[in-house]
Coordinates of C-alpha atoms and ligand atoms in Angstrom, one line a residue:
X1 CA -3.8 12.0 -16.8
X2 CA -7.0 13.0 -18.8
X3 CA -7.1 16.5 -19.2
X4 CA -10.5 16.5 -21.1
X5 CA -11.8 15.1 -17.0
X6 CA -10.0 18.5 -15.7
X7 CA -12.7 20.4 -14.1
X8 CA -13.1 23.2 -11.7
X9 CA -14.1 22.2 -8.1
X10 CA -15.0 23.5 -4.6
X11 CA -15.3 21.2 -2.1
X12 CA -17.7 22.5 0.7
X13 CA -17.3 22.7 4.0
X14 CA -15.4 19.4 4.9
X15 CA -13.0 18.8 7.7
X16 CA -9.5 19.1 6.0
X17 CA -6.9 17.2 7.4
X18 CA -3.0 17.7 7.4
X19 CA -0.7 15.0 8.6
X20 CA 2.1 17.2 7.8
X21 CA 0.9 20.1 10.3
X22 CA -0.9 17.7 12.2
X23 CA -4.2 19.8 12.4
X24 CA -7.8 19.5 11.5
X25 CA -10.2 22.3 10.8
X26 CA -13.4 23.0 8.8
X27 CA -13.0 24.8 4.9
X28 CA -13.5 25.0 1.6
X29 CA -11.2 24.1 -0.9
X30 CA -11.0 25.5 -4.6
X31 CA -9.2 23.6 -7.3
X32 CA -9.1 25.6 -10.4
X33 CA -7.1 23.6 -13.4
X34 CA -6.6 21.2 -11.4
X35 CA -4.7 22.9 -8.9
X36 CA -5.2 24.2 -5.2
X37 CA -6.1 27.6 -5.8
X38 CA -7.6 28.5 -2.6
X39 CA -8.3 27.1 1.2
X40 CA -10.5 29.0 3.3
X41 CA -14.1 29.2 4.5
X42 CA -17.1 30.7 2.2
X43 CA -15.6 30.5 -1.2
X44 CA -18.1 31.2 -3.6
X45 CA -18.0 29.6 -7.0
X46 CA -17.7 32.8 -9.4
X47 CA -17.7 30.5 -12.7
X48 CA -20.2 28.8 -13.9
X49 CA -18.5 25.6 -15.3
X50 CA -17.8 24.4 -11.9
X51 CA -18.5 21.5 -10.2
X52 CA -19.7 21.9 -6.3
X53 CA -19.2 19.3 -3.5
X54 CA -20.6 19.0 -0.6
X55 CA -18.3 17.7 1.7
X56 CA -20.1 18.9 5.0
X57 CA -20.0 16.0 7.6
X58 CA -17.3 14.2 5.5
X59 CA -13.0 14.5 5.8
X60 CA -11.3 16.1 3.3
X61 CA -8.1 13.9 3.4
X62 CA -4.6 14.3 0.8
X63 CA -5.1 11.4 -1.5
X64 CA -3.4 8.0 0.0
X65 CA 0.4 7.1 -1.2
X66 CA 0.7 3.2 -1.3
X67 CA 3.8 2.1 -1.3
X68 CA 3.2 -1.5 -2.2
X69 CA 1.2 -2.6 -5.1
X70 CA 1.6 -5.2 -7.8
X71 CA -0.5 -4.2 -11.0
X72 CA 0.7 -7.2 -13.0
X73 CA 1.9 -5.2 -16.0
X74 CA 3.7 -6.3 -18.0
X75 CA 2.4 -10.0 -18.5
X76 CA -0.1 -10.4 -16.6
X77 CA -3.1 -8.6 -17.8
X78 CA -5.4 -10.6 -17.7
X79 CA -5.1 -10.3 -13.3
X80 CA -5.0 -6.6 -13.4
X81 CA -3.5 -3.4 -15.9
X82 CA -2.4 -0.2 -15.1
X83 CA -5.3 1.3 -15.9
X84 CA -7.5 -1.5 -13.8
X85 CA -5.1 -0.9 -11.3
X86 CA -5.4 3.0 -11.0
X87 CA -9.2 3.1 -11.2
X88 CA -9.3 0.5 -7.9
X89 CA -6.5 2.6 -6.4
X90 CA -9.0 5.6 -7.0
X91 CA -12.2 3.9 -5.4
X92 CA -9.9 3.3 -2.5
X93 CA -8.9 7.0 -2.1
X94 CA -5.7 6.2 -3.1
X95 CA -4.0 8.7 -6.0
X96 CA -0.2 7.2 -5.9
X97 CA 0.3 3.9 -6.3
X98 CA 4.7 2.7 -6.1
X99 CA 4.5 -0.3 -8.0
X100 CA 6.6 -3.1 -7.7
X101 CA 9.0 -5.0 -10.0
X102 CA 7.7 -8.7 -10.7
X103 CA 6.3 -8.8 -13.7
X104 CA 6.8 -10.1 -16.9
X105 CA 9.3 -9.3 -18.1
X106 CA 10.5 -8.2 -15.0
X107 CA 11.1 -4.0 -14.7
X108 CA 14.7 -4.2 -14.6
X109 CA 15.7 -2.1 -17.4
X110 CA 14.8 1.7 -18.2
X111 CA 12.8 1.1 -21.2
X112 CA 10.7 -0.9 -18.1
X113 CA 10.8 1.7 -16.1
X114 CA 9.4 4.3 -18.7
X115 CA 7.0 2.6 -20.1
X116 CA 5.1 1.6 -16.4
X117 CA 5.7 5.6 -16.5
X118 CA 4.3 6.6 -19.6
X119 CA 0.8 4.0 -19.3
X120 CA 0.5 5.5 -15.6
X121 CA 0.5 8.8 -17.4
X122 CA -2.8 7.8 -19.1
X123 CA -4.4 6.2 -15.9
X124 CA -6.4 7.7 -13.2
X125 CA -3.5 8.0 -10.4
X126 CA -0.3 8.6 -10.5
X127 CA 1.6 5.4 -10.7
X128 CA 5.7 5.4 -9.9
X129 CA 7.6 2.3 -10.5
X130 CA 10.2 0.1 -8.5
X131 CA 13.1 -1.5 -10.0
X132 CA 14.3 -4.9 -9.4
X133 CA 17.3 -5.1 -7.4
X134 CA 18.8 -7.9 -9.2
X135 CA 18.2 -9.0 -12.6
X136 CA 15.4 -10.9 -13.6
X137 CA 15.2 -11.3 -9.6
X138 CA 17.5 -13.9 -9.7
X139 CA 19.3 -13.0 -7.1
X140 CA 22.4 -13.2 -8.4
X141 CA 23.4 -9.8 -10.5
X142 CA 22.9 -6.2 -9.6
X143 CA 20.9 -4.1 -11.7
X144 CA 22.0 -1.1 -13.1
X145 CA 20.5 1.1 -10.0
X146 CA 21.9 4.7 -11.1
X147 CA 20.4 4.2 -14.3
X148 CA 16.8 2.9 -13.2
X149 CA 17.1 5.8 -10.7
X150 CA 17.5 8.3 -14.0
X151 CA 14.8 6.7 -15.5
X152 CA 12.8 7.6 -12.7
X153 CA 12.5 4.3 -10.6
X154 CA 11.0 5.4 -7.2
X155 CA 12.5 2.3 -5.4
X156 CA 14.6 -1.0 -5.5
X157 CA 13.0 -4.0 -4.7
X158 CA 13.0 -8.0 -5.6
X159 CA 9.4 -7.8 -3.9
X160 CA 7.8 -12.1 -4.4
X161 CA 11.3 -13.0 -2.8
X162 CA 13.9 -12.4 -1.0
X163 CA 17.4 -11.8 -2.4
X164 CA 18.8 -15.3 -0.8
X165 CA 22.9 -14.3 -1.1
X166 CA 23.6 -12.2 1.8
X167 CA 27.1 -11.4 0.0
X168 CA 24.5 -10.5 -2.9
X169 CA 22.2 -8.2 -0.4
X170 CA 25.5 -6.2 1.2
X171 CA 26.7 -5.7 -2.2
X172 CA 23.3 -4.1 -3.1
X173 CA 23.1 -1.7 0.4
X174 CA 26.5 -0.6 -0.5
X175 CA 25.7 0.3 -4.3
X176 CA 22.4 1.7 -3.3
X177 CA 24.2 4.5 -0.4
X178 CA 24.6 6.2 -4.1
X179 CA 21.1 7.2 -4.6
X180 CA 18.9 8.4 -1.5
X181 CA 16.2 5.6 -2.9
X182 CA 14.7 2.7 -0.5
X183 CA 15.3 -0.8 -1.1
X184 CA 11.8 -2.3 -0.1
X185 CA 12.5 -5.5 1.3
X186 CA 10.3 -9.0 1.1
X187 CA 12.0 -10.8 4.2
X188 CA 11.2 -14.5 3.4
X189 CA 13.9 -17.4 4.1
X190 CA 12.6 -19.6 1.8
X191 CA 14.4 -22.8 3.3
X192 CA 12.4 -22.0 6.2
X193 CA 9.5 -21.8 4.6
X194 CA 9.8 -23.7 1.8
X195 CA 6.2 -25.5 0.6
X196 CA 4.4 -24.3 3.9
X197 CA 1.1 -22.2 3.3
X198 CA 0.0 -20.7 6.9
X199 CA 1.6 -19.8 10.4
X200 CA 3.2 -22.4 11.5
X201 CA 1.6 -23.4 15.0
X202 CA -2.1 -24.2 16.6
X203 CA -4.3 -23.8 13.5
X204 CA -1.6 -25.1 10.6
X205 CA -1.7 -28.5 13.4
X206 CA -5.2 -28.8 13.5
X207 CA -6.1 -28.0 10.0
X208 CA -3.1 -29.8 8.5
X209 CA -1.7 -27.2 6.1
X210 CA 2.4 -26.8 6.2
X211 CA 3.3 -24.7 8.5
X212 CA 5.7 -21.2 7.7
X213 CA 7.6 -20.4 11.0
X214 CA 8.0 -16.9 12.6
X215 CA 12.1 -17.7 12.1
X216 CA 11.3 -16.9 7.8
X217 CA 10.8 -13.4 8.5
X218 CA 12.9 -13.1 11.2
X219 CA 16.3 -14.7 10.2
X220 CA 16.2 -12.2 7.0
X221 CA 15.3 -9.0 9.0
X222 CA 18.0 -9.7 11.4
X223 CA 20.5 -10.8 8.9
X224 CA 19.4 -7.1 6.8
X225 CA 19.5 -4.7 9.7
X226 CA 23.3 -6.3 10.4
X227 CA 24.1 -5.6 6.8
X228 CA 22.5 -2.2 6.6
X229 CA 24.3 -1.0 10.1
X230 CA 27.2 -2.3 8.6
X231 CA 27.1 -0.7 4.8
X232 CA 25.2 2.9 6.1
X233 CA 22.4 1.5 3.7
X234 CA 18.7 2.8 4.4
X235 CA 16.1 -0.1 4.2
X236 CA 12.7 -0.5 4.4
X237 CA 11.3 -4.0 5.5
X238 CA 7.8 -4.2 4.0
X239 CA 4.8 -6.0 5.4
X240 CA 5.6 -7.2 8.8
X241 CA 3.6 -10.2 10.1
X242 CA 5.8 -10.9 13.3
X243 CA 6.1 -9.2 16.7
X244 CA 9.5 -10.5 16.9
X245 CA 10.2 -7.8 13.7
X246 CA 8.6 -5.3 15.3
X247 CA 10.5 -5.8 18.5
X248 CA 14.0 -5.8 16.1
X249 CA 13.4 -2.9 14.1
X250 CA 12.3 -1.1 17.4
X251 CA 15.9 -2.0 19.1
X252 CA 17.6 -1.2 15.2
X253 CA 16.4 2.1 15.2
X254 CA 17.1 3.0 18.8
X255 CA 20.9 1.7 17.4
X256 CA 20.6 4.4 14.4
X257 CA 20.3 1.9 11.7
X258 CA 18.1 3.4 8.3
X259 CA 15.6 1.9 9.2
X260 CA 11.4 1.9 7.8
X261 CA 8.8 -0.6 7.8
X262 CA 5.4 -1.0 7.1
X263 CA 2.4 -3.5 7.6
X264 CA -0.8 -4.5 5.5
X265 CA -4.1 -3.8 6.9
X266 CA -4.9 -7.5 6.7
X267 CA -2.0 -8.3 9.0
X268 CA -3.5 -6.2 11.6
X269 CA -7.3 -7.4 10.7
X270 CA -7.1 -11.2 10.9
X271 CA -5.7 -13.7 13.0
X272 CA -4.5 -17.4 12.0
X273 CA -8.2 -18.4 13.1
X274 CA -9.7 -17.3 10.2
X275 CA -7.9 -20.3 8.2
X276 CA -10.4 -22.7 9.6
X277 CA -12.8 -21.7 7.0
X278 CA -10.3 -22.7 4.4
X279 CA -10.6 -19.3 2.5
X280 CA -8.0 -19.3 -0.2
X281 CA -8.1 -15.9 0.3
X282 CA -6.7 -16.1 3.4
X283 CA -3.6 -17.8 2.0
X284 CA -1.0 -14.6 1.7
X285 CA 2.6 -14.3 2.1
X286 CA 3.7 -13.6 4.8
X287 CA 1.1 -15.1 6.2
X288 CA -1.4 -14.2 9.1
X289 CA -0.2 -14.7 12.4
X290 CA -1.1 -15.5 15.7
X291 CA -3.7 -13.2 17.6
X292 CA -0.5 -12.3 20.1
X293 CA 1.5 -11.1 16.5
X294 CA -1.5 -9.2 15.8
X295 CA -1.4 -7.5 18.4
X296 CA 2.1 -6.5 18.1
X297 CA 1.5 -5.2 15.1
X298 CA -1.3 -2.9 16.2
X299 CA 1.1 -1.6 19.1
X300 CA 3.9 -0.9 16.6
X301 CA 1.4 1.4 14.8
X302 CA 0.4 2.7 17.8
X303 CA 4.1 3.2 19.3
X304 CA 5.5 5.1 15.9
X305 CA 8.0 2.0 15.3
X306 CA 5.6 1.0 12.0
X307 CA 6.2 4.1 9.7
X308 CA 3.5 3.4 6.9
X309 CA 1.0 0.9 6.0
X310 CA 0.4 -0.2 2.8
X311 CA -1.9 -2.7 0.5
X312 CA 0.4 -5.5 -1.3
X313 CA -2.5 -5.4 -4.2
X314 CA -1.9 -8.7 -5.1
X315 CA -4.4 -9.6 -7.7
X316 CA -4.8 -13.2 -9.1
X317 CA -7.3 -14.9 -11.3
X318 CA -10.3 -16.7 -10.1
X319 CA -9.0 -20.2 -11.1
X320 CA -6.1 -19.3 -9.5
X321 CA -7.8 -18.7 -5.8
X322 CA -10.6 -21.1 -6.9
X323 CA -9.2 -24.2 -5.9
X324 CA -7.6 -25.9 -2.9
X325 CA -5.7 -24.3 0.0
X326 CA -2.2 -25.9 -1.3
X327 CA -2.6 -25.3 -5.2
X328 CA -3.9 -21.6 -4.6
X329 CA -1.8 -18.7 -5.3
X330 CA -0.6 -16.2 -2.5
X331 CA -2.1 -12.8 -2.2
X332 CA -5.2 -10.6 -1.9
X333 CA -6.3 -7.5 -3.2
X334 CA -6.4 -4.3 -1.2
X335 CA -6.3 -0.6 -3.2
X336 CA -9.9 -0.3 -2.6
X337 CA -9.7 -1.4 1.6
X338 CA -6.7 0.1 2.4
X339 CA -8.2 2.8 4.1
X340 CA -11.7 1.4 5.2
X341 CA -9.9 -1.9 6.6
X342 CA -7.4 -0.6 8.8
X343 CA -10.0 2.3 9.8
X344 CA -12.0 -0.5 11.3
X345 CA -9.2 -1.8 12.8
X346 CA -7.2 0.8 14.2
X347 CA -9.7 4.4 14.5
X348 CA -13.1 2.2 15.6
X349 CA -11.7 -0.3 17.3
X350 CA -8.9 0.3 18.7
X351 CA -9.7 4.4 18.7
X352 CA -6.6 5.7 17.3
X353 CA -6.6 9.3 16.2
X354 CA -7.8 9.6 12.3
X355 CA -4.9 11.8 11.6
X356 CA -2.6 8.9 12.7
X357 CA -3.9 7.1 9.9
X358 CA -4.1 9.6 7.5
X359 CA 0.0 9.8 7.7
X360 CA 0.5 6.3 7.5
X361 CA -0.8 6.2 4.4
X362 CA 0.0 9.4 3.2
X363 CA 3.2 11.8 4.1
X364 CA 4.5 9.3 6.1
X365 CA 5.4 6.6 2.8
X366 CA 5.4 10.0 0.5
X367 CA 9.0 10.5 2.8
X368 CA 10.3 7.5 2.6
X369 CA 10.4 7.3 -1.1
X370 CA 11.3 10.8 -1.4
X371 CA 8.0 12.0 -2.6
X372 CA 6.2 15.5 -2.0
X373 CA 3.0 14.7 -1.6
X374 CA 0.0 14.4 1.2
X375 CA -0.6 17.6 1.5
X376 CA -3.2 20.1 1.0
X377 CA -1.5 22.8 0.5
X378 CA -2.4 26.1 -2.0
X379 CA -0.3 26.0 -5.8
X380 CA -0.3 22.6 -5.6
X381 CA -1.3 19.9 -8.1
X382 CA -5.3 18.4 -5.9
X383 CA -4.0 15.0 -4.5
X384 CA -7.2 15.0 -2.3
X385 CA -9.7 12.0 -0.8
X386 CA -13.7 13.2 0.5
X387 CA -13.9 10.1 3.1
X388 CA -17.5 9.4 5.2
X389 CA -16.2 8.1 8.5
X390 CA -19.9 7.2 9.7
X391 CA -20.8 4.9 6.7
X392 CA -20.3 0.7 6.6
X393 CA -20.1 -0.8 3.3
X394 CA -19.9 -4.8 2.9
X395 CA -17.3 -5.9 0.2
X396 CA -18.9 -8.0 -2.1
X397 CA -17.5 -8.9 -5.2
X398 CA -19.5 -6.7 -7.1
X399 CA -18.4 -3.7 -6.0
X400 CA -15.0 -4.2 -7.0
X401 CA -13.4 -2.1 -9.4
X402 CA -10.0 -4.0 -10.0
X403 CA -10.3 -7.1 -12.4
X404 CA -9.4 -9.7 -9.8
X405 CA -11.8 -10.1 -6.9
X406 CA -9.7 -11.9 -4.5
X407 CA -10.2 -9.6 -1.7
X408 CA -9.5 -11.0 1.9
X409 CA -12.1 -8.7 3.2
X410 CA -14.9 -9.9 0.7
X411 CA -17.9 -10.2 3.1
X412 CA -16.7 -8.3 6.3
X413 CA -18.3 -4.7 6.9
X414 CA -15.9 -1.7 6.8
X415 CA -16.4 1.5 8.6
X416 CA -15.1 4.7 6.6
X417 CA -16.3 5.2 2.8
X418 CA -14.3 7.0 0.5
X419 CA -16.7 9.7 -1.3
X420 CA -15.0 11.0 -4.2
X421 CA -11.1 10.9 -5.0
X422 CA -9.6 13.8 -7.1
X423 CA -6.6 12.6 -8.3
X424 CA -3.6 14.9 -10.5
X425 CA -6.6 17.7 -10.2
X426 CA -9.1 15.1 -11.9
X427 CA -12.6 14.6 -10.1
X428 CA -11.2 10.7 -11.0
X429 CA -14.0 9.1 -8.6
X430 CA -17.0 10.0 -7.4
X431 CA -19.7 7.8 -5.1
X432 CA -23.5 8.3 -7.0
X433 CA -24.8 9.4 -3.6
X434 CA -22.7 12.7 -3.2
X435 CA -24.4 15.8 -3.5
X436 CA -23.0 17.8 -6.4
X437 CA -24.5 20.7 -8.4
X438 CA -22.9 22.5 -11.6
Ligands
ZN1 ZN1 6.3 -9.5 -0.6
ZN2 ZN1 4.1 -7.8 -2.7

């Protein structure tokens, strides 16, 4: 990180919230080279190259983990860098972004894994890389996992598909009960789903698009949690779209399988209706469900049996959303919504405790990849998010920070504005509006 941007800060008088000790409770927090140096009330600023701000009114939240982010490079710059990457990640309050594997070439190899390492470095958030699980995610030949691990993957994951060979998959949960790292896992059968583009059922009839049945998620997450009961492997099955998976992984994990999961705040927003305006960016994988999946969803947040939730940042090019529902790509944007978009959802709507949310996209996915971080805590490197809960923003293309602008949310309002982000003890963004002095 920047270390000319390292500044001196006190952040006044916000409401500081710990997922790890579960409480909330008004202070000030000093951050003095970047580090926490102090957390208590009336803290005067003694030096004068120090930048004050005024958090009163606003929560004081440890900077967002998301666990599931593709930033395209290698290979595909020209959707999204790094650096783009970590500057939306920043704008969305997020200051660790666990990046996945399929790019080009794809990060199966350490010098792969160092150099998404060393350009993170020089980027606004921390960034921690996933290794493919097979080579080239092909499906066919393990990757060298110990030695990814050493070069300081975070993760294993063939994220875009799913590892197809279920002789393949146990070898890989047997391998991976070496190293206490998840394997994130894209459940997808893609015979079932083969050219299909939507939920299969009321609107994919009406509408005429190819229809992707519940049974593509489902067949693979059954099929995994028998093979991880059965190898001692931990797994993490990431963006559920089906209340049949939630209802699986609940029973799993009653059984004492290693079990995780998360959803996307877009999975939880939308239902299939919203395909009748023929949105491209509607088209995601897996795709949105039925209102009664949707549902689901919300009650496994709500019921503790979803553990995290993250974005899938899936950026693509304008010519590649641009164009008809069949010949668009899959995917949508989300760094900069994660928190505001399932804040509408889940806090406003459905009035679920903020600190609820705060761990799901905090401590919660910091301990499944092994990860100390969301928390405030003094001697400790300021991983810290100013959020206004009371402010609406409508996402307009404009006010996007990554380089592709597919955002699924473009034109809805969102409750909950992230202020200012500090990020590796860097004020690394900062709304024009805040009230700062020094
Ligand atoms: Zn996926
Ligand atoms: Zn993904």
């Amino acid at each position: 990180m920047k270390e000319n941007m390292k500044k001196n800060l006190l952040i006044k008088s916000g409401s500081i919230i710990d997922p790890w000790s579960n409480r909330e409770f008004i202070s000030d927090v000093l951050i003095k080279n970047g580090i926490i140096s102090e957390i208590k009330e009336n803290i005067k600023a003694k030096e004068d190259n120090i930048v004050e701000i005024n958090a009163e009114g606003y929560k004081v939240s440890p900077g967002f983990l998301d666990m599931h982010v593709h930033l395209r490079e290698p290979g595909f710059e020209d959707k999204e860098t790094i650096e783009t990457g970590a500057l939306a990640a920043v704008k969305g309050g997020v200051t660790t972004v666990v990046c996945m594997a399929n790019t080009r070439p794809v990060v199966d190899t350490q010098s792969l894994v160092k150099y998404i390492l060393k350009k993170g470095n020089s980027s606004a958030c921390r960034v921690l890389p996933v290794a493919a699980m097979t080579k080239g995610l092909e499906g066919k030949n393990i990757t060298e996992m110990g030695i990814l691990a050493d070069a300081g993957a975070v993760g294993f994951s063939d994220d875009g598909i799913c590892v197809r060979d279920s002789r393949v998959m146990y070898e890989i949960m047997r391998y991976s009960t070496q190293f206490d790292l998840p394997l994130i896992l894209h459940e997808e059968d893609d015979f079932i789903s083969g050219d299909g583009l939507v939920h299969e059922g009321y609107y994919s009839n009406i509408l005429g698009l190819e229809g992707i049945s519940r049974l593509s998620d489902e067949l693979m997450i059954e099929r995994d949690i028998s093979l991880a009961k059965r190898s001692g492997a931990g797994i993490h099955i990431t963006h559920l779209s089906t209340g049949g998976s939630v209802e699986m992984i609940k029973k799993a994990k009653d059984d004492g399988v290693k079990v995780t999961c998360d959803v996307t705040p877009h999975h939880l927003f939308f239902n299939d209706s919203c395909l009748t305006s023929f949105n491209t960016n509607f088209k995601v994988k897996p795709p949105i469900r039925s209102e009664e999946d949707r549902k689901a969803l919300v009650e496994g947040i709500k019921d503790g049996v979803i553990d995290a939730i993250v974005s899938d940042h899936a950026p693509h090019l304008d010519t590649e959303k641009n164009t008809t529902f069949r010949l668009a790509n899959f995917g949508t944007i989300g760094l900069e919504t994660l928190f505001s978009a399932a804040f509408t959802k889940l806090c406003v709507e459905e009035k679920m405790d903020l600190g609820k949310l705060i761990n799901l996209i905090s401590a919660a996915p910091s301990k499944i990849i092994g990860f100390n971080g969301g928390k405030i805590e003094v001697g400790s490197l300021a991983n810290l998010t100013v959020i206004d809960t009371e402010a609406e923003e409508e996402i307009r293309k404009d006010n996007i920070a990554s380089k592709s602008k597919n955002s699924i949310f473009l034109g809805q309002k969102l409750k909950g504005k992230i202020i200012c982000t500090i990020s590796g003890g860097n004020l690394a963004y900062m709304t024009n509006n805040i009230k700062e002095k020094g």
